[in-house]
Amino acid sequence: MKIRKAVCRFIVIMTVLISVTGCQKNADSTGNRDGMTELLNVSYDPTREFYSEYNQLFCDYWEEKTGQKVDITQSHGGSGSQARSVMEGNEADVVTLALAHDITMIEEAGLIDDGWIREYDKDSSPYTSTIVFLVRCGNEKNIRDWDDLVREDVKVITPNPKTSGGACWNFLAAWAYWQERDGGDEEATKGFMKKLYQNVLVLDSGARGATNTFVENGQGDVLVAWENEAYLSMKEHPDTYEIVTPSVSILAQPSVAVVDMNVKEHNTQEAADEYLKYLYSDEAQRLAGKYYYRPSDEEILKEFSDQFDLGMNLVTIDDFGGWDEAFRMFFEDGKVFDQIYSD
């Protein structure tokens, strides 16, 4: 098991909608106005800091390329909740969510064209992450792996898979660990997961809320977190926290898509498409690494080999039959998560 010191997190921004001077506007404005293109990026919790800087990078690129200025608003929350907000009328031009299934829900609502996952490289996942544990310095409870999270003396912080995409990745990583350890016995794995969630002290709606509970409010002994969120959580508190890498984790692939119905109405198709394409540029890939996401470009990822443990044992969503199958089995109403959490 590998324990690495983390680095500290930027000050948490508690607002759902973030406006950054010079490049971003309020979420009520869309489309083109006085030569200005306005885009709304509906994203999930831990991307706040990354997109704040990426948006300025894209603004500069777009103006140099087209001579046109662009204003970008970013919206953040639990990934599942964000997807539902778009389905219910939040007029996103693009979505940059925690997992493909959340975008598929928007597609099934008729707002995104079929085949979106093939629109951009790497299954429309320009950066990846994984799931790690965040503990306080010294790791007083000696937390080393998933089985330590079911001990009676350990209190766990993780968000709710019903509202948070990151929480779904957390759940699947834990499930994969026990399946591998116990030879694939589903009932035994359900028993393990039930014990784990009985130890959850707070089940926040999103990943950033869970980070606040652990880091800002001091609750719990361990935070099950996105790798990038764990690193960011430390920049402001050096020598206060550590990252513990479990023996089995999962390749977390956040997904991006243009919301086709909305960009047609807003007349923002070209800018929205380019906004997502530019995430694959060398500049944006290195920026993702700066904010502790793993670049999808393999050569640029190697530049961050001192930062990331590139030898981690990672399962993938394909090991669960893809997101549609994983949701049917684990996260739909009445399925495994509800069974183990409500019993």
Short mmCIF file of C-alpha atoms in Angstrom, two decimals:
data_model
loop_
_atom_site.label_atom_id
_atom_site.label_comp_id
_atom_site.label_asym_id
_atom_site.label_seq_id
_atom_site.Cartn_x
_atom_site.Cartn_y
_atom_site.Cartn_z
CA MET A 1 0.00 0.00 0.00
CA LYS A 2 1.34 3.38 -0.88
CA ILE A 3 0.81 6.46 1.28
CA ARG A 4 1.62 9.78 -0.30
CA LYS A 5 1.57 13.25 1.15
CA ALA A 6 -1.07 15.33 -0.47
CA VAL A 7 -0.89 18.99 -1.31
CA CYS A 8 -3.50 21.47 -0.21
CA ARG A 9 -6.81 22.62 -1.53
CA PHE A 10 -7.84 26.04 -2.75
CA ILE A 11 -10.39 27.91 -0.66
CA VAL A 12 -13.73 26.25 -1.23
CA ILE A 13 -16.19 28.25 -3.32
CA MET A 14 -19.60 27.59 -1.87
CA THR A 15 -21.71 29.07 -4.63
CA VAL A 16 -23.36 26.82 -7.20
CA LEU A 17 -22.75 29.30 -10.04
CA ILE A 18 -19.30 30.85 -10.34
CA SER A 19 -18.52 34.05 -12.21
CA VAL A 20 -14.88 34.92 -12.92
CA THR A 21 -14.03 38.44 -14.04
CA GLY A 22 -13.07 39.03 -17.60
CA CYS A 23 -14.38 35.80 -19.04
CA GLN A 24 -17.54 34.66 -17.29
CA LYS A 25 -21.03 35.98 -16.92
CA ASN A 26 -24.18 35.26 -15.12
CA ALA A 27 -26.01 32.08 -16.03
CA ASP A 28 -29.09 33.83 -17.34
CA SER A 29 -27.28 35.02 -20.49
CA THR A 30 -26.87 32.71 -23.44
CA GLY A 31 -26.17 32.93 -27.14
CA ASN A 32 -24.63 35.86 -28.95
CA ARG A 33 -24.89 39.47 -27.85
CA ASP A 34 -23.06 42.46 -29.35
CA GLY A 35 -20.44 40.20 -30.92
CA MET A 36 -20.00 38.29 -27.65
CA THR A 37 -20.59 34.53 -27.45
CA GLU A 38 -21.89 33.31 -24.12
CA LEU A 39 -21.55 29.71 -22.96
CA LEU A 40 -22.83 27.88 -19.89
CA ASN A 41 -20.79 24.87 -18.71
CA VAL A 42 -22.75 22.71 -16.26
CA SER A 43 -20.18 20.64 -14.42
CA TYR A 44 -19.76 18.62 -11.23
CA ASP A 45 -18.26 19.53 -7.89
CA PRO A 46 -14.46 19.10 -8.02
CA THR A 47 -13.87 20.85 -11.38
CA ARG A 48 -14.43 24.39 -10.06
CA GLU A 49 -10.80 25.44 -9.88
CA PHE A 50 -9.76 23.72 -13.10
CA TYR A 51 -12.50 25.31 -15.22
CA SER A 52 -11.97 28.74 -13.66
CA GLU A 53 -8.49 28.75 -15.21
CA TYR A 54 -9.38 26.74 -18.32
CA ASN A 55 -12.13 29.19 -19.25
CA GLN A 56 -9.66 32.06 -19.41
CA LEU A 57 -7.29 29.90 -21.46
CA PHE A 58 -10.09 29.15 -23.91
CA CYS A 59 -11.25 32.77 -24.05
CA ASP A 60 -7.77 33.85 -25.13
CA TYR A 61 -7.54 31.04 -27.68
CA TRP A 62 -10.98 31.74 -29.15
CA GLU A 63 -10.41 35.47 -29.47
CA GLU A 64 -7.07 34.93 -31.18
CA LYS A 65 -8.60 32.36 -33.54
CA THR A 66 -11.85 34.14 -34.42
CA GLY A 67 -11.51 37.71 -33.18
CA GLN A 68 -14.62 37.08 -31.07
CA LYS A 69 -14.88 37.39 -27.33
CA VAL A 70 -16.61 34.71 -25.29
CA ASP A 71 -18.09 34.80 -21.79
CA ILE A 72 -18.33 31.50 -19.93
CA THR A 73 -20.39 30.70 -16.85
CA GLN A 74 -19.70 27.55 -14.87
CA SER A 75 -22.20 25.75 -12.66
CA HIS A 76 -21.27 23.07 -10.10
CA GLY A 77 -22.98 20.48 -7.92
CA GLY A 78 -23.38 16.74 -7.57
CA SER A 79 -23.11 15.25 -11.07
CA GLY A 80 -26.44 13.43 -11.00
CA SER A 81 -28.18 16.53 -9.67
CA GLN A 82 -26.55 18.66 -12.36
CA ALA A 83 -27.72 16.29 -15.08
CA ARG A 84 -31.26 16.46 -13.77
CA SER A 85 -31.10 20.27 -13.66
CA VAL A 86 -30.29 20.32 -17.39
CA MET A 87 -33.16 17.93 -18.09
CA GLU A 88 -35.44 20.25 -16.12
CA GLY A 89 -34.45 23.42 -18.00
CA ASN A 90 -30.95 24.58 -16.97
CA GLU A 91 -29.86 25.81 -20.42
CA ALA A 92 -26.34 24.38 -20.54
CA ASP A 93 -24.40 24.70 -23.78
CA VAL A 94 -21.98 22.02 -22.63
CA VAL A 95 -21.95 19.50 -19.80
CA THR A 96 -18.74 18.23 -18.20
CA LEU A 97 -19.98 15.63 -15.76
CA ALA A 98 -18.52 12.93 -13.54
CA LEU A 99 -19.61 9.91 -15.56
CA ALA A 100 -21.09 8.94 -18.90
CA HIS A 101 -24.40 7.77 -17.47
CA ASP A 102 -25.30 11.27 -16.32
CA ILE A 103 -24.89 12.55 -19.88
CA THR A 104 -26.81 9.58 -21.24
CA MET A 105 -29.76 10.64 -19.06
CA ILE A 106 -29.71 14.04 -20.78
CA GLU A 107 -29.50 12.28 -24.17
CA GLU A 108 -32.52 10.14 -23.30
CA ALA A 109 -34.41 13.33 -22.43
CA GLY A 110 -33.91 14.42 -26.04
CA LEU A 111 -31.41 17.23 -25.41
CA ILE A 112 -28.21 15.53 -26.66
CA ASP A 113 -27.86 13.68 -29.94
CA ASP A 114 -27.19 9.96 -30.02
CA GLY A 115 -23.50 9.09 -30.38
CA TRP A 116 -22.17 11.91 -28.18
CA ILE A 117 -19.62 9.60 -26.54
CA ARG A 118 -17.85 9.23 -29.89
CA GLU A 119 -17.69 12.95 -30.61
CA TYR A 120 -14.34 13.46 -28.84
CA ASP A 121 -11.28 11.33 -28.17
CA LYS A 122 -11.06 8.71 -25.44
CA ASP A 123 -14.85 8.24 -25.23
CA SER A 124 -15.29 11.99 -24.74
CA SER A 125 -13.21 11.85 -21.57
CA PRO A 126 -10.42 14.47 -21.87
CA TYR A 127 -8.98 13.74 -18.43
CA THR A 128 -9.36 10.97 -15.86
CA SER A 129 -8.95 10.46 -12.15
CA THR A 130 -9.23 7.63 -9.65
CA ILE A 131 -10.47 7.05 -6.10
CA VAL A 132 -8.19 7.35 -3.07
CA PHE A 133 -8.47 7.83 0.69
CA LEU A 134 -7.69 11.12 2.40
CA VAL A 135 -6.61 10.82 6.06
CA ARG A 136 -5.09 13.16 8.59
CA CYS A 137 -1.31 13.29 8.92
CA GLY A 138 0.10 10.36 10.83
CA ASN A 139 -2.88 8.19 9.82
CA GLU A 140 -3.74 7.53 13.46
CA LYS A 141 -6.29 4.83 12.59
CA ASN A 142 -3.74 3.07 10.33
CA ILE A 143 -6.11 3.01 7.37
CA ARG A 144 -4.44 1.12 4.51
CA ASP A 145 -7.15 -0.44 2.37
CA TRP A 146 -10.90 -0.83 1.85
CA ASP A 147 -11.28 -3.46 4.57
CA ASP A 148 -10.13 -0.92 7.16
CA LEU A 149 -13.22 1.15 6.33
CA VAL A 150 -15.51 -1.48 7.87
CA ARG A 151 -13.75 -1.49 11.26
CA GLU A 152 -15.90 -0.36 14.16
CA ASP A 153 -13.48 2.42 15.10
CA VAL A 154 -13.44 4.06 11.64
CA LYS A 155 -15.92 6.73 10.55
CA VAL A 156 -16.14 7.30 6.79
CA ILE A 157 -17.08 10.35 4.73
CA THR A 158 -18.31 9.74 1.17
CA PRO A 159 -21.07 11.37 -0.91
CA ASN A 160 -24.38 9.84 -1.94
CA PRO A 161 -24.42 7.77 -5.17
CA LYS A 162 -28.00 8.90 -5.77
CA THR A 163 -26.83 12.47 -6.40
CA SER A 164 -23.05 12.34 -6.88
CA GLY A 165 -21.15 10.79 -9.78
CA GLY A 166 -17.98 10.61 -7.70
CA ALA A 167 -19.89 8.60 -5.11
CA CYS A 168 -20.78 6.05 -7.80
CA TRP A 169 -17.09 5.63 -8.64
CA ASN A 170 -16.36 5.26 -4.89
CA PHE A 171 -18.99 2.54 -4.54
CA LEU A 172 -17.75 0.58 -7.55
CA ALA A 173 -14.11 0.76 -6.46
CA ALA A 174 -15.03 -0.68 -3.05
CA TRP A 175 -17.20 -3.36 -4.67
CA ALA A 176 -14.36 -4.37 -7.02
CA TYR A 177 -11.95 -4.67 -4.08
CA TRP A 178 -14.14 -7.12 -2.16
CA GLN A 179 -15.09 -9.09 -5.27
CA GLU A 180 -11.39 -9.59 -6.01
CA ARG A 181 -10.58 -10.46 -2.41
CA ASP A 182 -13.52 -12.82 -1.87
CA GLY A 183 -13.54 -14.56 -5.23
CA GLY A 184 -16.62 -12.87 -6.65
CA ASP A 185 -19.21 -13.88 -4.05
CA GLU A 186 -21.97 -11.28 -4.59
CA GLU A 187 -23.75 -11.84 -1.28
CA ALA A 188 -20.48 -11.57 0.64
CA THR A 189 -19.69 -8.36 -1.22
CA LYS A 190 -23.10 -6.95 -0.37
CA GLY A 191 -22.37 -7.73 3.28
CA PHE A 192 -19.06 -5.90 3.06
CA MET A 193 -20.67 -2.87 1.41
CA LYS A 194 -23.42 -2.79 4.03
CA LYS A 195 -20.81 -2.63 6.80
CA LEU A 196 -18.92 0.09 4.94
CA TYR A 197 -22.00 2.30 4.57
CA GLN A 198 -23.01 1.68 8.18
CA ASN A 199 -19.71 3.42 9.00
CA VAL A 200 -20.52 6.46 6.84
CA LEU A 201 -20.92 9.38 9.21
CA VAL A 202 -22.21 11.89 6.65
CA LEU A 203 -23.57 11.11 3.16
CA ASP A 204 -23.25 14.47 1.39
CA SER A 205 -24.97 15.21 -1.93
CA GLY A 206 -21.73 15.93 -3.80
CA ALA A 207 -17.98 15.40 -3.69
CA ARG A 208 -17.14 18.96 -2.67
CA GLY A 209 -19.66 18.82 0.15
CA ALA A 210 -18.02 15.63 1.40
CA THR A 211 -14.61 17.33 1.26
CA ASN A 212 -15.97 20.25 3.29
CA THR A 213 -17.37 17.83 5.87
CA PHE A 214 -13.99 16.15 6.30
CA VAL A 215 -11.54 19.03 5.79
CA GLU A 216 -13.43 22.11 6.93
CA ASN A 217 -15.68 20.57 9.59
CA GLY A 218 -13.23 17.94 10.86
CA GLN A 219 -15.72 15.06 10.79
CA GLY A 220 -14.80 11.45 10.11
CA ASP A 221 -11.52 9.52 10.01
CA VAL A 222 -11.24 9.05 6.25
CA LEU A 223 -12.61 10.72 3.14
CA VAL A 224 -13.19 8.51 0.10
CA ALA A 225 -12.35 11.00 -2.64
CA TRP A 226 -11.43 11.75 -6.20
CA GLU A 227 -7.64 11.75 -6.46
CA ASN A 228 -7.65 15.30 -7.81
CA GLU A 229 -9.95 16.50 -5.03
CA ALA A 230 -7.75 14.87 -2.39
CA TYR A 231 -4.68 16.68 -3.74
CA LEU A 232 -6.47 20.01 -3.99
CA SER A 233 -7.77 19.51 -0.47
CA MET A 234 -4.27 19.84 0.83
CA LYS A 235 -2.69 22.87 -0.71
CA GLU A 236 -4.02 25.14 1.97
CA HIS A 237 -3.19 22.71 4.79
CA PRO A 238 0.36 21.46 4.18
CA ASP A 239 1.51 18.62 6.44
CA THR A 240 -2.06 18.15 7.67
CA TYR A 241 -3.34 15.32 5.47
CA GLU A 242 -2.08 12.29 3.55
CA ILE A 243 -3.36 10.30 0.61
CA VAL A 244 -3.64 6.54 1.01
CA THR A 245 -3.78 4.56 -2.23
CA PRO A 246 -5.93 1.42 -1.84
CA SER A 247 -4.82 -1.87 -3.38
CA VAL A 248 -7.72 -1.76 -5.86
CA SER A 249 -9.32 1.37 -7.28
CA ILE A 250 -11.10 2.38 -10.49
CA LEU A 251 -10.29 4.45 -13.56
CA ALA A 252 -12.74 7.32 -13.18
CA GLN A 253 -13.61 8.85 -16.55
CA PRO A 254 -15.47 12.17 -16.41
CA SER A 255 -17.35 12.80 -19.66
CA VAL A 256 -18.11 15.89 -21.74
CA ALA A 257 -20.77 16.69 -24.34
CA VAL A 258 -22.41 19.53 -26.23
CA VAL A 259 -26.08 19.93 -25.34
CA ASP A 260 -27.27 19.90 -28.94
CA MET A 261 -30.81 21.14 -28.41
CA ASN A 262 -29.61 24.15 -26.41
CA VAL A 263 -26.75 25.23 -28.66
CA LYS A 264 -29.08 25.20 -31.67
CA GLU A 265 -31.40 27.53 -29.83
CA HIS A 266 -28.55 29.71 -28.53
CA ASN A 267 -26.63 29.71 -31.83
CA THR A 268 -23.50 28.59 -29.95
CA GLN A 269 -22.74 25.27 -31.69
CA GLU A 270 -19.31 26.24 -33.06
CA ALA A 271 -17.99 27.79 -29.87
CA ALA A 272 -19.38 25.00 -27.66
CA ASP A 273 -17.82 22.31 -29.85
CA GLU A 274 -14.47 24.08 -29.88
CA TYR A 275 -14.65 24.60 -26.10
CA LEU A 276 -14.69 20.82 -25.61
CA LYS A 277 -12.18 20.06 -28.37
CA TYR A 278 -9.69 22.46 -26.83
CA LEU A 279 -9.68 20.37 -23.64
CA TYR A 280 -7.48 17.96 -25.63
CA SER A 281 -4.91 20.62 -26.54
CA ASP A 282 -1.44 20.35 -24.99
CA GLU A 283 -2.06 23.52 -22.98
CA ALA A 284 -5.34 22.25 -21.54
CA GLN A 285 -3.94 18.78 -20.87
CA ARG A 286 -1.10 20.24 -18.84
CA LEU A 287 -3.57 22.48 -17.03
CA ALA A 288 -5.60 19.39 -16.12
CA GLY A 289 -2.42 17.87 -14.67
CA LYS A 290 -1.79 21.07 -12.73
CA TYR A 291 -5.17 20.57 -11.05
CA TYR A 292 -4.40 16.90 -10.41
CA TYR A 293 -6.52 15.35 -13.13
CA ARG A 294 -4.74 12.71 -15.17
CA PRO A 295 -4.29 13.95 -18.77
CA SER A 296 -5.78 11.64 -21.39
CA ASP A 297 -2.77 12.29 -23.62
CA GLU A 298 -0.40 9.45 -22.67
CA GLU A 299 2.77 11.43 -23.39
CA ILE A 300 1.66 14.39 -21.32
CA LEU A 301 0.52 12.04 -18.54
CA LYS A 302 4.11 10.76 -18.33
CA GLU A 303 5.21 14.30 -17.53
CA PHE A 304 3.26 13.92 -14.29
CA SER A 305 4.67 10.52 -13.32
CA ASP A 306 6.22 12.02 -10.17
CA GLN A 307 2.80 13.29 -9.14
CA PHE A 308 0.61 10.28 -9.90
CA ASP A 309 1.02 6.62 -9.05
CA LEU A 310 0.73 5.31 -12.60
CA GLY A 311 1.08 1.70 -11.43
CA MET A 312 -2.20 1.57 -9.49
CA ASN A 313 -4.40 -1.51 -9.88
CA LEU A 314 -7.42 0.07 -11.59
CA VAL A 315 -10.57 -1.69 -12.70
CA THR A 316 -12.71 0.08 -15.32
CA ILE A 317 -16.40 0.60 -15.87
CA ASP A 318 -16.20 -2.07 -18.58
CA ASP A 319 -15.54 -4.61 -15.80
CA PHE A 320 -19.11 -3.87 -14.66
CA GLY A 321 -20.60 -4.19 -18.14
CA GLY A 322 -20.64 -0.42 -18.79
CA TRP A 323 -22.56 2.34 -17.07
CA ASP A 324 -26.03 1.28 -18.17
CA GLU A 325 -25.54 -2.15 -16.62
CA ALA A 326 -23.85 -0.73 -13.51
CA PHE A 327 -26.75 1.63 -12.89
CA ARG A 328 -29.33 -1.09 -13.39
CA MET A 329 -27.54 -3.33 -10.92
CA PHE A 330 -26.40 -0.88 -8.25
CA PHE A 331 -27.98 2.56 -8.31
CA GLU A 332 -31.53 2.42 -9.65
CA ASP A 333 -34.27 2.63 -7.03
CA GLY A 334 -34.52 -0.59 -5.07
CA LYS A 335 -31.25 -2.02 -6.37
CA VAL A 336 -28.05 -2.88 -4.49
CA PHE A 337 -27.24 0.52 -2.99
CA ASP A 338 -30.77 0.99 -1.69
CA GLN A 339 -30.78 -2.57 -0.37
CA ILE A 340 -27.56 -2.28 1.59
CA TYR A 341 -28.13 1.31 2.78
CA SER A 342 -31.76 1.02 3.90
CA ASP A 343 -31.69 -2.46 5.47
#
